[in-house]
Coordinates of N, CA and C and ligand atoms in Angstrom, one line a residue:
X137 N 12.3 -23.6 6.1 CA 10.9 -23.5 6.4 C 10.7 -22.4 7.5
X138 N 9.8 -21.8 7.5 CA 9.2 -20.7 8.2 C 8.3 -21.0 9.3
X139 N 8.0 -20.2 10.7 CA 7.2 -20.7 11.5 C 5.5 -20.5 11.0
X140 N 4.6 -21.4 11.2 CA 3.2 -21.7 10.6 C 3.0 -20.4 10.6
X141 N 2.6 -19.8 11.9 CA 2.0 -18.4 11.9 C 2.3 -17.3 11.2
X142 N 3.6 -17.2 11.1 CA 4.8 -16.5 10.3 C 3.9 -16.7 9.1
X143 N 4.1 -17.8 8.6 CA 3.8 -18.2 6.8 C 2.6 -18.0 6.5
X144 N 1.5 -17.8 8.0 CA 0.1 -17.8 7.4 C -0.2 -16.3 7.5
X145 N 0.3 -15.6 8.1 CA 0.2 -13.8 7.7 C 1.1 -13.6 6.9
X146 N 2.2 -14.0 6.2 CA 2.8 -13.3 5.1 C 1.9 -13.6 4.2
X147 N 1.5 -14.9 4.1 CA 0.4 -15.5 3.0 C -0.5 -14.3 3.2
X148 N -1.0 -14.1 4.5 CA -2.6 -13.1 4.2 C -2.0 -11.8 3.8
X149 N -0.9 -11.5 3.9 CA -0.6 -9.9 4.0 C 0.1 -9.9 2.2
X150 N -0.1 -11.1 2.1 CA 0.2 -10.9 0.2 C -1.1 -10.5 -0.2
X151 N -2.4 -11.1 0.1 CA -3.9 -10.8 -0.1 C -4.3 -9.3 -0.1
X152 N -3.7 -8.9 1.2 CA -3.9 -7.3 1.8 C -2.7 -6.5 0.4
X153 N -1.9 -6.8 0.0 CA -1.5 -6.0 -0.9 C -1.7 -5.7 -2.1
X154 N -2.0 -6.9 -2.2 CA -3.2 -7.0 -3.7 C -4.5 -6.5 -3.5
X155 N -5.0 -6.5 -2.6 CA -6.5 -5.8 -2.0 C -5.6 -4.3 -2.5
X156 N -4.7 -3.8 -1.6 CA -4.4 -2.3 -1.4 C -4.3 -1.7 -3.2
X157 N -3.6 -2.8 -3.9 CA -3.9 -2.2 -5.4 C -5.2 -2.3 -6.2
X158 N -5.6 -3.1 -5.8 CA -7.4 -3.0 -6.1 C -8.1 -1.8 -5.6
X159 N -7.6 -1.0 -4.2 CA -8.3 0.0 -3.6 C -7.7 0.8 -4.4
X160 N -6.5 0.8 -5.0 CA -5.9 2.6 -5.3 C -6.2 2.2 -6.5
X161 N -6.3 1.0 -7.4 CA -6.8 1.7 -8.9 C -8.5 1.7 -8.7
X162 N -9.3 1.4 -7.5 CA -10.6 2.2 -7.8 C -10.7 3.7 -7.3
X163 N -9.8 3.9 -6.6 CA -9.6 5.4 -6.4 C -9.1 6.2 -7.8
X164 N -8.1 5.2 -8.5 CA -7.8 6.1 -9.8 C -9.1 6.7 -10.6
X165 N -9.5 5.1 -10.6 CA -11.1 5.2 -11.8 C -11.5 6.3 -11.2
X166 N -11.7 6.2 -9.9 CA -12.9 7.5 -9.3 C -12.1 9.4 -10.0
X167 N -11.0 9.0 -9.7 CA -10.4 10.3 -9.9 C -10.6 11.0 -12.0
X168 N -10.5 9.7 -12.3 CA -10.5 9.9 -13.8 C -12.0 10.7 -14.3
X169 N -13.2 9.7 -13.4 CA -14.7 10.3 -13.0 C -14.8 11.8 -13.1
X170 N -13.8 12.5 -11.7 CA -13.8 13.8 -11.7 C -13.1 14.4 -12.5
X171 N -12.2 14.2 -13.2 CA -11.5 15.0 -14.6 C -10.4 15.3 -14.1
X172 N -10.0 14.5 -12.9 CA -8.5 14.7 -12.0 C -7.4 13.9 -12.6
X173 N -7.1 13.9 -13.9 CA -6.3 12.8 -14.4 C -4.7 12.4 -13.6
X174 N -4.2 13.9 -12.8 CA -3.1 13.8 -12.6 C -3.2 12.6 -11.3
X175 N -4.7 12.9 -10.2 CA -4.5 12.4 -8.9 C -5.1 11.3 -9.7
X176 N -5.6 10.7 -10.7 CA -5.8 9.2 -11.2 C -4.0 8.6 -11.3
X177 N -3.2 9.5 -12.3 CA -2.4 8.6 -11.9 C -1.2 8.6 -11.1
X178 N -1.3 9.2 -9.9 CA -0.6 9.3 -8.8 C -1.2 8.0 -8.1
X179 N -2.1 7.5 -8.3 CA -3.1 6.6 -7.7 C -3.1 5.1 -8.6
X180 N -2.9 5.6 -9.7 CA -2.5 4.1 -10.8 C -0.7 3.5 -10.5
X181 N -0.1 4.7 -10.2 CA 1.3 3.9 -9.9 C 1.3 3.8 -8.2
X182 N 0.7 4.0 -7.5 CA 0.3 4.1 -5.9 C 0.1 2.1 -6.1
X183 N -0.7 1.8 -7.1 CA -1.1 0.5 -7.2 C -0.3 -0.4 -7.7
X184 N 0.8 -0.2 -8.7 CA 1.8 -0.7 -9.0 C 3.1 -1.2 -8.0
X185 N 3.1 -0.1 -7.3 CA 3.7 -0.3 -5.9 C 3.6 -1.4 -5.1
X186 N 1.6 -1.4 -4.8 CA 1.1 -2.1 -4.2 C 1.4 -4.0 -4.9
X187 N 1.1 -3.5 -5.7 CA 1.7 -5.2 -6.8 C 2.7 -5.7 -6.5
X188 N 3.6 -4.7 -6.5 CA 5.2 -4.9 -6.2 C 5.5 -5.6 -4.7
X189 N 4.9 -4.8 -3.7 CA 4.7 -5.5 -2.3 C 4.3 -6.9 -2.3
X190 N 3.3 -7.0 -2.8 CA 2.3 -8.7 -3.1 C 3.9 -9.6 -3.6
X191 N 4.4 -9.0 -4.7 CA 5.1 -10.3 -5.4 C 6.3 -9.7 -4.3
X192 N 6.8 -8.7 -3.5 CA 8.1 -9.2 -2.5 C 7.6 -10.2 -1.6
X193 N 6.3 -10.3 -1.2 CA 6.2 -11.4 -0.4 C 5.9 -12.7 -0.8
X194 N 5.6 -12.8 -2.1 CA 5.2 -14.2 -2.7 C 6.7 -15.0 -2.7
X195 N 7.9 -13.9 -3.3 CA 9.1 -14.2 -3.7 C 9.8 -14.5 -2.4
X196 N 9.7 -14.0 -1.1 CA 10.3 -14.3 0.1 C 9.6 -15.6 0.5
X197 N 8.4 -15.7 0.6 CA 7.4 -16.9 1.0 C 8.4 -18.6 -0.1
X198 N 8.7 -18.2 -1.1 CA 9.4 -18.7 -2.4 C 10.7 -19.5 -1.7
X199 N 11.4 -18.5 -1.6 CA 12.5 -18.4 -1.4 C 12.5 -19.5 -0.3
X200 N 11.8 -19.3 0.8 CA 12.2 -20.5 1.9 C 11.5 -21.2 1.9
X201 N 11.0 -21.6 0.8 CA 10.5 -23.1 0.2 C 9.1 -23.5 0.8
X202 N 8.5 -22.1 0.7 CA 6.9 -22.2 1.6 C 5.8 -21.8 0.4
X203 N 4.7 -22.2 0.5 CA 3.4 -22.4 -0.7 C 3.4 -21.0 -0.6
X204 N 3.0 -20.5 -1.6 CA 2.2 -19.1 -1.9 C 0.2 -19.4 -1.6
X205 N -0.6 -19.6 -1.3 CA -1.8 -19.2 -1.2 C -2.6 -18.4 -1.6
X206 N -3.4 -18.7 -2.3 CA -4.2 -17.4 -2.8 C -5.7 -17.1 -2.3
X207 N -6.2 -16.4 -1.8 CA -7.9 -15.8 -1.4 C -8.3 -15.5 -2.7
X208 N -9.2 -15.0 -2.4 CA -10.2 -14.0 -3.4 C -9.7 -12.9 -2.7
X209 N -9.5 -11.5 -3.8 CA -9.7 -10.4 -3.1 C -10.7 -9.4 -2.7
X210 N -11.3 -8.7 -1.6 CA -12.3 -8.1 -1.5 C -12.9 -7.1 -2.5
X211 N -13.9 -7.1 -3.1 CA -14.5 -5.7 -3.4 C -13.7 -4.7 -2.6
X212 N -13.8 -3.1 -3.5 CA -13.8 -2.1 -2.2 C -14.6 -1.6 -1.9
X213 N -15.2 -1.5 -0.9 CA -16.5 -1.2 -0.2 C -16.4 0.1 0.4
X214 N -15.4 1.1 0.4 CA -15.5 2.4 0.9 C -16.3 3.9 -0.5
X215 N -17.2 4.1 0.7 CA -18.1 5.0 -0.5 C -16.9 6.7 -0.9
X216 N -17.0 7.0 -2.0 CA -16.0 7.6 -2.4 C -16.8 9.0 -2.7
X217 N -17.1 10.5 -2.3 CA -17.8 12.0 -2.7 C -16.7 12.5 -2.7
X218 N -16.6 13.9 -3.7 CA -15.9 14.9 -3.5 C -14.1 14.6 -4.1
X219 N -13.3 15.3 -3.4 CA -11.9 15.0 -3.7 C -11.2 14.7 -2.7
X220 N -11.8 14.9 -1.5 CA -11.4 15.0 -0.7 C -11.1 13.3 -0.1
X221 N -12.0 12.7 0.1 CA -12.4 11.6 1.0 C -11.4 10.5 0.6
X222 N -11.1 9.7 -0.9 CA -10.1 9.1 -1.2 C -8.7 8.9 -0.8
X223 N -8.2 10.4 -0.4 CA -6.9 10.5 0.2 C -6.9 10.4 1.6
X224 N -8.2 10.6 2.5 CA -8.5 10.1 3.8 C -8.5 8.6 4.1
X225 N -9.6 7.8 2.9 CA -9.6 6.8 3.0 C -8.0 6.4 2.8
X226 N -7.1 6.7 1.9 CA -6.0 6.1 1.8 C -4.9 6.2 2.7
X227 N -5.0 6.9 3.6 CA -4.6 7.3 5.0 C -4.8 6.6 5.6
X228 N -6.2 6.2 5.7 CA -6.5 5.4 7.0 C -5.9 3.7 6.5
X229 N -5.9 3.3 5.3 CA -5.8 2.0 5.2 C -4.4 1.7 5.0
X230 N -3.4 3.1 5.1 CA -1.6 2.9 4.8 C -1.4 2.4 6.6
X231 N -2.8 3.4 7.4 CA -2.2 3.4 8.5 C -2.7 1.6 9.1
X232 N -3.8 1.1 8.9 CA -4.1 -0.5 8.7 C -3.2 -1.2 8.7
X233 N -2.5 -1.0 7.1 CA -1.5 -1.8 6.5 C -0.5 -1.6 7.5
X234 N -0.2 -0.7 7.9 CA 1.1 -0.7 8.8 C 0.8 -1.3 10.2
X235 N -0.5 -0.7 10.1 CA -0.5 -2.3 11.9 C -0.8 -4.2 11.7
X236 N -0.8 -4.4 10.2 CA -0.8 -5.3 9.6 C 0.7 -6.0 9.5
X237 N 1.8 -4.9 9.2 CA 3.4 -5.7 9.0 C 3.7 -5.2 10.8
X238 N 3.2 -4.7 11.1 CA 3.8 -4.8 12.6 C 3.4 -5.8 13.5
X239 N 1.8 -6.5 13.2 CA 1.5 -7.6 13.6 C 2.4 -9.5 13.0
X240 N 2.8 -9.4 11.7 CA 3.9 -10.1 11.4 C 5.2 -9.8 11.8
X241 N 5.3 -8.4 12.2 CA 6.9 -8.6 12.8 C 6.9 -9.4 14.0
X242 N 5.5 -8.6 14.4 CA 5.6 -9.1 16.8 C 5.9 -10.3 16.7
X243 N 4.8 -11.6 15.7 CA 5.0 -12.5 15.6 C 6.3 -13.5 15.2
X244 N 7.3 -12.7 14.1 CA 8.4 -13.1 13.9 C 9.7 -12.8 15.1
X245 N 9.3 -11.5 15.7 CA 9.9 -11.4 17.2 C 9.8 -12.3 18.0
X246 N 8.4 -13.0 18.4 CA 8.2 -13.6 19.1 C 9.1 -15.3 18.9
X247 N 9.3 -15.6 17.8 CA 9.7 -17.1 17.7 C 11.1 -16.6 17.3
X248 N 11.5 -15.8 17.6 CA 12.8 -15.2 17.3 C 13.3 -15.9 15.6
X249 N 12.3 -15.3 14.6 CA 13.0 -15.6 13.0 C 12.9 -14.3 12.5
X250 N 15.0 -14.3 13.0 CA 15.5 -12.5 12.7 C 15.5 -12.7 11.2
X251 N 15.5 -13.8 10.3 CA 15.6 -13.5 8.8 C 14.2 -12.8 8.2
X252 N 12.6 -13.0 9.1 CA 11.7 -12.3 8.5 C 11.7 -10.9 9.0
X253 N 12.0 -10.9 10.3 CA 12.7 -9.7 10.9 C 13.0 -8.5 9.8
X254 N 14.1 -9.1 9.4 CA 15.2 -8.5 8.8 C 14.5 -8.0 7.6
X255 N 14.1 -9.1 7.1 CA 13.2 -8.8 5.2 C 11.4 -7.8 5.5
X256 N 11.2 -7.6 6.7 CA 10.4 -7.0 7.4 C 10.9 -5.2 7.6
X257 N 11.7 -5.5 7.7 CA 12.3 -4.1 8.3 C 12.1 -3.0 7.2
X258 N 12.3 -3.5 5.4 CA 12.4 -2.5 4.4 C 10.6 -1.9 4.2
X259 N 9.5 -3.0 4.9 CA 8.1 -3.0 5.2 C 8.0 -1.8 6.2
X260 N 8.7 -2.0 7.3 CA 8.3 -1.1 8.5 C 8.7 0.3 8.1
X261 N 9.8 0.3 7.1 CA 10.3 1.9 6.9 C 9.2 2.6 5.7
X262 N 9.1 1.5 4.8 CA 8.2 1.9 3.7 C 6.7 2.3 4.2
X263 N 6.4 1.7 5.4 CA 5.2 2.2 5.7 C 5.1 3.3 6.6
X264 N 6.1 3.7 6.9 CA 6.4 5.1 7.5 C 6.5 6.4 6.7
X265 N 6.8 5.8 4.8 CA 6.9 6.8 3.9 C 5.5 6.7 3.1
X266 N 4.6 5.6 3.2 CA 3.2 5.7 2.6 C 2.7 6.4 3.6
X267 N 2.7 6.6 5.0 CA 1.8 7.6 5.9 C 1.6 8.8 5.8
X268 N 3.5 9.2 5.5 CA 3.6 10.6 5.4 C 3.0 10.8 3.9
X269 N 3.5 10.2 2.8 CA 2.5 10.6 1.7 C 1.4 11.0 1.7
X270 N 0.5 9.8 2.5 CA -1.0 10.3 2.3 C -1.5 11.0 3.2
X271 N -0.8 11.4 3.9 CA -1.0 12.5 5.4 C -0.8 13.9 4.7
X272 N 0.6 14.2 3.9 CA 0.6 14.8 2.9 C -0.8 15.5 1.8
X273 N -0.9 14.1 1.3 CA -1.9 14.7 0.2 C -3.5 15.3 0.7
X274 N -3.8 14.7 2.2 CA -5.1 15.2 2.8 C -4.4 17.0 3.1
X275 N -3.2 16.9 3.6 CA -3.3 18.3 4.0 C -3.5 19.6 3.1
X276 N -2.9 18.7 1.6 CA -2.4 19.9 0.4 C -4.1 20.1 -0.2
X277 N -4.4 18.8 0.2 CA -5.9 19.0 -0.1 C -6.6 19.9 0.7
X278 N -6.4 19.5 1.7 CA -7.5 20.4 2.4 C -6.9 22.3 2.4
X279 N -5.9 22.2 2.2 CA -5.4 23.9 2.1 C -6.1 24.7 0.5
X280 N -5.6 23.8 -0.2 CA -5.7 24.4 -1.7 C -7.0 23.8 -2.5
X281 N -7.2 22.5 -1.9 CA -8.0 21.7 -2.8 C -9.9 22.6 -3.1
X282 N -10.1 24.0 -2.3 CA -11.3 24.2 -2.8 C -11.0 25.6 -3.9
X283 N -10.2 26.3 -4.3 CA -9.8 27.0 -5.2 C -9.1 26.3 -6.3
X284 N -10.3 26.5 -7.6 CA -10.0 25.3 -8.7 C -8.3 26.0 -9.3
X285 N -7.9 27.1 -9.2 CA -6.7 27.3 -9.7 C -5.3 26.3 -9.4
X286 N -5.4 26.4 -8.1 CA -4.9 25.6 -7.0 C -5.1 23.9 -7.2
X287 N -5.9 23.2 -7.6 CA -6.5 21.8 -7.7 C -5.5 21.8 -9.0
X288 N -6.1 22.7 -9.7 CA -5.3 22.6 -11.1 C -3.7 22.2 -11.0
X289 N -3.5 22.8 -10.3 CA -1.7 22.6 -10.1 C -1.1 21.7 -9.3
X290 N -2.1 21.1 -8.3 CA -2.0 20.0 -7.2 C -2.1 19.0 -8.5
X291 N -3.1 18.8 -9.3 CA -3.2 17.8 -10.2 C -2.6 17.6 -11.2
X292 N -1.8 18.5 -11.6 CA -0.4 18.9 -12.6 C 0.9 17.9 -11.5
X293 N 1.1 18.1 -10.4 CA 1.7 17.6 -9.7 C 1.6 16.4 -9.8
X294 N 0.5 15.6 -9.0 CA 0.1 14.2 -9.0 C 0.7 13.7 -10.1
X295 N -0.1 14.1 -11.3 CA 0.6 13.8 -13.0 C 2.0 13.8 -13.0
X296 N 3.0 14.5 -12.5 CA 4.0 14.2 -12.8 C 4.9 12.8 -11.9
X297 N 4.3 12.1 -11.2 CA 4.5 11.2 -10.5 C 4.9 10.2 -11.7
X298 N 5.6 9.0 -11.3 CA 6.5 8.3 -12.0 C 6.7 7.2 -11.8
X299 N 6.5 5.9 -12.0 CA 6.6 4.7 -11.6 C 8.5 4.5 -11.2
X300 N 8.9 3.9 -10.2 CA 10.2 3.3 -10.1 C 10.0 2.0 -8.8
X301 N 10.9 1.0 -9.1 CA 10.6 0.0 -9.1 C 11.3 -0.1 -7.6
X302 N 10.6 -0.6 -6.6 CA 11.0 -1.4 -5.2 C 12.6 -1.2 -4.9
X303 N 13.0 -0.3 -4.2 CA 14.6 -0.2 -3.6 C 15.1 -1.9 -2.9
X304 N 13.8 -2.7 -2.4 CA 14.1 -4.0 -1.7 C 14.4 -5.1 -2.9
X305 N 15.8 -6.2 -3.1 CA 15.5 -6.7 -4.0 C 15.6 -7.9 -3.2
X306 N 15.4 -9.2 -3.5 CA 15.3 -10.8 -2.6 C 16.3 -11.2 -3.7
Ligands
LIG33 MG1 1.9 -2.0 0.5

């Protein structure tokens, strides 16, 4: 068994990752809207990811013999113009998410349980690689993103993105 607090933010931070795939496939739809197919699905496997996160924590939660819990997940309520603003918003909510697993680490620091610690750590690195991504994609945007030749080939890009499945296994 796991300590309460412990169990009751991994529980919410399964909610938040299923939320985070709910946000990136309405960013897909939005992208599909503008005829950006490729940044749709850089943004549909962005969400698969996000899935993948939800079930490492349901399966850890599992594992040490603790309930999984379910919420409702929110609408997404961020208003979406242009091409620009989706990869801002997704910026700001990698960077959320990241003070979200750093608020369950403090906490598993604090009662000293190095095993969520530990299963915490492939979170803290992975959210150091979703920042630079989307820190990434605002910049390439904002350089090239108003010369349609250029969008063209940013979106060629995106498209070639590729689902592969979680390096963390439980
Ligand atoms: Mg995530």
């Amino acid at each position: 068994m796991l300590n309460e607090k412990v169990t009751k933010l991994l529980n919410n931070q399964v909610n938040k990752e299923f939320y985070s795939a709910y946000l990136y496939l309405y960013f897909s739809n939005y992208y599909v809207e503008q005829g950006l197919n490729g940044f749709a699905n850089w943004y549909q496997i962005q969400a698969q990811e996000e899935r993948d996160h939800a079930m490492l924590m349901m399966q850890y939660l599992q594992n040490n013999d603790e309930t999984v819990t379910f919420e409702a997940i929110d609408k997404p309520s961020v208003e979406l113009t242009g091409n620009l603003s989706p990869l801002k918003e997704g910026l700001k909510h990698e960077q959320y998410v990241t003070s979200l697993i750093h608020t369950i680490y403090a906490q598993a620091y604090e009662v000293k349980d190095f095993r969520t610690m530990q299963f915490l750590d492939w979170f803290v690195k992975e959210q150091g690689e979703e920042e630079t991504n989307a820190s990434d994609l605002v910049k390439k945007m904002e350089l090239f993103g108003s010369d349609p030749k250029s969008l063209y080939m940013l979106d060629q890009e995106m498209g070639a993105r590729v689902y592969s499945a979680p390096s963390l296994t439980l």
